[in-house]
mmCIF file of C-alpha atoms in Angstrom:
data_model
loop_
_atom_site.group_PDB
_atom_site.id
_atom_site.type_symbol
_atom_site.label_atom_id
_atom_site.label_comp_id
_atom_site.label_asym_id
_atom_site.label_seq_id
_atom_site.Cartn_x
_atom_site.Cartn_y
_atom_site.Cartn_z
ATOM 1 C CA MET A 362 -44.140 17.251 40.601
ATOM 2 C CA LYS A 363 -40.337 17.249 40.872
ATOM 3 C CA ARG A 364 -40.338 13.456 40.655
ATOM 4 C CA LEU A 365 -42.373 13.599 37.447
ATOM 5 C CA LEU A 366 -39.825 15.968 35.836
ATOM 6 C CA ALA A 367 -36.773 14.143 37.184
ATOM 7 C CA PHE A 368 -37.523 10.903 35.345
ATOM 8 C CA PRO A 369 -37.780 12.430 31.804
ATOM 9 C CA ILE A 370 -34.679 14.530 32.450
ATOM 10 C CA PHE A 371 -32.778 11.426 33.577
ATOM 11 C CA ILE A 372 -33.895 9.448 30.502
ATOM 12 C CA SER A 373 -32.967 12.363 28.192
ATOM 13 C CA ALA A 374 -29.487 12.651 29.717
ATOM 14 C CA LEU A 375 -28.996 8.902 29.404
ATOM 15 C CA LEU A 376 -29.970 8.932 25.722
ATOM 16 C CA ILE A 377 -27.722 11.904 24.965
ATOM 17 C CA THR A 378 -24.764 10.228 26.672
ATOM 18 C CA ALA A 379 -25.362 6.968 24.815
ATOM 19 C CA GLY A 380 -25.602 8.834 21.498
ATOM 20 C CA CYS A 381 -22.305 10.655 22.094
ATOM 21 C CA THR A 382 -20.553 7.416 22.986
ATOM 22 C CA THR A 383 -21.852 5.685 19.855
ATOM 23 C CA ALA A 384 -20.843 8.634 17.652
ATOM 24 C CA SER A 385 -17.306 8.697 19.028
ATOM 25 C CA MET A 386 -16.981 4.926 18.529
ATOM 26 C CA ASP A 387 -18.205 5.287 14.936
ATOM 27 C CA ASN A 388 -15.635 8.045 14.301
ATOM 28 C CA ALA A 389 -12.846 5.848 15.672
ATOM 29 C CA LYS A 390 -13.880 3.038 13.327
ATOM 30 C CA THR A 391 -13.968 5.241 10.241
ATOM 31 C CA THR A 392 -10.514 6.755 10.829
ATOM 32 C CA GLU A 393 -8.852 3.319 10.951
ATOM 33 C CA ARG A 394 -7.932 2.119 7.482
ATOM 34 C CA PRO A 395 -8.060 -1.595 6.783
ATOM 35 C CA ASN A 396 -4.984 -3.131 5.220
ATOM 36 C CA GLU A 397 -5.052 -3.338 1.451
ATOM 37 C CA PRO A 398 -4.492 -6.830 0.037
ATOM 38 C CA LEU A 399 -1.001 -7.529 -1.270
ATOM 39 C CA ILE A 400 -2.335 -9.456 -4.264
ATOM 40 C CA ASN A 401 -4.352 -7.790 -7.063
ATOM 41 C CA THR A 402 -3.616 -4.256 -5.821
ATOM 42 C CA TYR A 403 -1.976 -1.504 -7.887
ATOM 43 C CA TRP A 404 1.082 -0.517 -5.818
ATOM 44 C CA LYS A 405 2.586 2.847 -6.811
ATOM 45 C CA LEU A 406 6.250 3.396 -5.889
ATOM 46 C CA VAL A 407 6.483 6.434 -3.584
ATOM 47 C CA THR A 408 9.953 6.142 -2.006
ATOM 48 C CA LEU A 409 13.112 4.298 -2.932
ATOM 49 C CA ASP A 410 15.956 4.214 -0.384
ATOM 50 C CA ASP A 411 13.983 6.844 1.583
ATOM 51 C CA LYS A 412 13.999 9.240 -1.398
ATOM 52 C CA PRO A 413 10.635 10.352 -2.817
ATOM 53 C CA ILE A 414 9.809 9.253 -6.348
ATOM 54 C CA ILE A 415 8.644 12.033 -8.641
ATOM 55 C CA THR A 416 6.883 10.928 -11.807
ATOM 56 C CA GLN A 417 8.113 12.971 -14.754
ATOM 57 C CA GLU A 418 5.565 14.636 -17.006
ATOM 58 C CA ASN A 419 4.522 12.432 -19.950
ATOM 59 C CA SER A 420 5.967 9.303 -18.349
ATOM 60 C CA ARG A 421 4.508 6.267 -16.654
ATOM 61 C CA GLU A 422 4.557 6.012 -12.892
ATOM 62 C CA ALA A 423 6.590 3.228 -11.351
ATOM 63 C CA HIS A 424 4.233 0.571 -10.030
ATOM 64 C CA PHE A 425 3.429 -3.110 -9.944
ATOM 65 C CA VAL A 426 0.503 -5.463 -9.519
ATOM 66 C CA LEU A 427 0.863 -8.988 -8.199
ATOM 67 C CA HIS A 428 -1.755 -10.912 -10.151
ATOM 68 C CA GLN A 429 -3.077 -13.998 -8.442
ATOM 69 C CA GLU A 430 -3.312 -16.103 -11.579
ATOM 70 C CA ALA A 431 0.010 -17.817 -12.274
ATOM 71 C CA SER A 432 1.694 -15.637 -9.590
ATOM 72 C CA ARG A 433 2.351 -13.047 -12.299
ATOM 73 C CA LEU A 434 4.028 -9.664 -11.707
ATOM 74 C CA ALA A 435 3.172 -6.795 -14.079
ATOM 75 C CA GLY A 436 3.893 -3.084 -13.919
ATOM 76 C CA ALA A 437 6.160 -0.294 -15.046
ATOM 77 C CA THR A 438 9.551 0.946 -13.882
ATOM 78 C CA GLY A 439 8.819 4.600 -14.580
ATOM 79 C CA CYS A 440 9.997 4.129 -18.150
ATOM 80 C CA ASN A 441 9.750 0.516 -19.295
ATOM 81 C CA SER A 442 7.141 -2.183 -18.802
ATOM 82 C CA LEU A 443 7.913 -4.718 -16.091
ATOM 83 C CA MET A 444 6.962 -8.391 -15.991
ATOM 84 C CA GLY A 445 7.900 -11.461 -14.004
ATOM 85 C CA SER A 446 6.687 -13.801 -11.315
ATOM 86 C CA TYR A 447 6.614 -13.811 -7.535
ATOM 87 C CA LEU A 448 6.405 -16.163 -4.580
ATOM 88 C CA VAL A 449 4.787 -15.146 -1.284
ATOM 89 C CA LYS A 450 4.853 -17.225 1.867
ATOM 90 C CA ASP A 451 3.700 -15.526 5.054
ATOM 91 C CA GLU A 452 5.760 -12.308 5.325
ATOM 92 C CA ARG A 453 8.401 -13.521 2.869
ATOM 93 C CA ILE A 454 8.440 -12.463 -0.783
ATOM 94 C CA GLU A 455 10.616 -13.310 -3.744
ATOM 95 C CA PHE A 456 10.520 -11.907 -7.279
ATOM 96 C CA ASN A 457 11.646 -14.162 -10.132
ATOM 97 C CA GLN A 458 12.136 -14.140 -13.899
ATOM 98 C CA MET A 459 11.873 -10.349 -14.048
ATOM 99 C CA GLY A 460 12.221 -8.604 -17.346
ATOM 100 C CA THR A 461 11.573 -5.198 -18.860
ATOM 101 C CA THR A 462 11.113 -3.695 -22.256
ATOM 102 C CA ARG A 463 14.203 -1.832 -23.509
ATOM 103 C CA MET A 464 13.100 1.697 -24.409
ATOM 104 C CA ALA A 465 15.610 4.526 -24.035
ATOM 105 C CA CYS A 466 14.661 6.833 -21.177
ATOM 106 C CA PRO A 467 15.855 10.165 -19.768
ATOM 107 C CA GLN A 468 18.318 9.935 -16.872
ATOM 108 C CA PRO A 469 15.922 10.517 -13.932
ATOM 109 C CA GLN A 470 13.664 7.707 -15.143
ATOM 110 C CA MET A 471 16.619 5.380 -15.723
ATOM 111 C CA GLU A 472 17.793 5.965 -12.139
ATOM 112 C CA THR A 473 14.311 5.163 -10.836
ATOM 113 C CA GLU A 474 14.161 2.056 -13.019
ATOM 114 C CA GLN A 475 17.556 0.769 -11.850
ATOM 115 C CA GLY A 476 16.740 1.403 -8.177
ATOM 116 C CA PHE A 477 13.282 -0.126 -8.495
ATOM 117 C CA LEU A 478 14.611 -3.294 -10.126
ATOM 118 C CA ALA A 479 17.393 -3.562 -7.525
ATOM 119 C CA ALA A 480 14.836 -3.219 -4.708
ATOM 120 C CA LEU A 481 12.693 -5.996 -6.189
ATOM 121 C CA GLU A 482 15.739 -8.261 -6.541
ATOM 122 C CA GLN A 483 16.794 -7.626 -2.916
ATOM 123 C CA ALA A 484 13.289 -7.810 -1.426
ATOM 124 C CA ALA A 485 12.836 -10.632 1.054
ATOM 125 C CA GLN A 486 10.033 -9.368 3.308
ATOM 126 C CA TRP A 487 6.817 -7.412 2.890
ATOM 127 C CA ARG A 488 4.450 -5.566 5.214
ATOM 128 C CA VAL A 489 1.169 -3.774 4.499
ATOM 129 C CA ASP A 490 -0.056 -1.071 6.872
ATOM 130 C CA GLY A 491 -3.312 0.456 5.655
ATOM 131 C CA ASP A 492 -2.631 1.588 2.099
ATOM 132 C CA THR A 493 1.170 1.393 2.378
ATOM 133 C CA LEU A 494 3.350 -1.533 1.315
ATOM 134 C CA VAL A 495 6.965 -1.766 2.472
ATOM 135 C CA LEU A 496 9.435 -4.122 0.840
ATOM 136 C CA SER A 497 12.461 -4.907 3.012
ATOM 137 C CA ASP A 498 15.651 -6.921 2.695
ATOM 138 C CA ASP A 499 16.679 -9.912 4.838
ATOM 139 C CA GLN A 500 17.847 -7.596 7.642
ATOM 140 C CA ASP A 501 14.395 -5.905 7.674
ATOM 141 C CA GLU A 502 15.874 -2.711 6.189
ATOM 142 C CA PRO A 503 13.236 -0.933 4.080
ATOM 143 C CA LEU A 504 14.055 -0.854 0.374
ATOM 144 C CA ALA A 505 10.929 0.728 -1.093
ATOM 145 C CA HIS A 506 7.535 2.105 -0.042
ATOM 146 C CA PHE A 507 4.420 1.850 -2.181
ATOM 147 C CA GLN A 508 0.936 3.290 -1.933
ATOM 148 C CA ALA A 509 -2.216 1.437 -3.001
ATOM 149 C CA VAL A 510 -4.033 3.176 -5.843
ATOM 150 C CA HIS A 511 -7.667 2.422 -6.596
ATOM 151 C CA LEU A 512 -8.263 2.547 -10.315
ATOM 152 C CA TYR A 513 -12.051 2.589 -10.046
#
């Protein structure tokens, strides 16, 4: 009689253990975030020279999108529209032919715009970790951090 009960108990324990292991592996997979693609992603500026960027009320947030077609850069500086081109090769990046519209902006937005444009001009390297993009200079010093934003 004990042998008849031992087998179902053993099988039940084995199934419970296997289920717990599978559940914990599934949880580990869901907490890891895959890297967002550099190209065709809306990158919102979140820090500039390690200072957080605060979007002023009734103003555009500083961001850019690297469009694949024609290696086109489009975005906003926090005040003005931003356009240009880019070149990516491995972990290297270069922004070219950048231009902005010329609207007058309040001082905090002008500071963000000037810092953002300077960071793009100095950027030489890029790295994506999950939903975060870091642009760095030639000495691998971070210039700006961005967060991927999903528009839909």
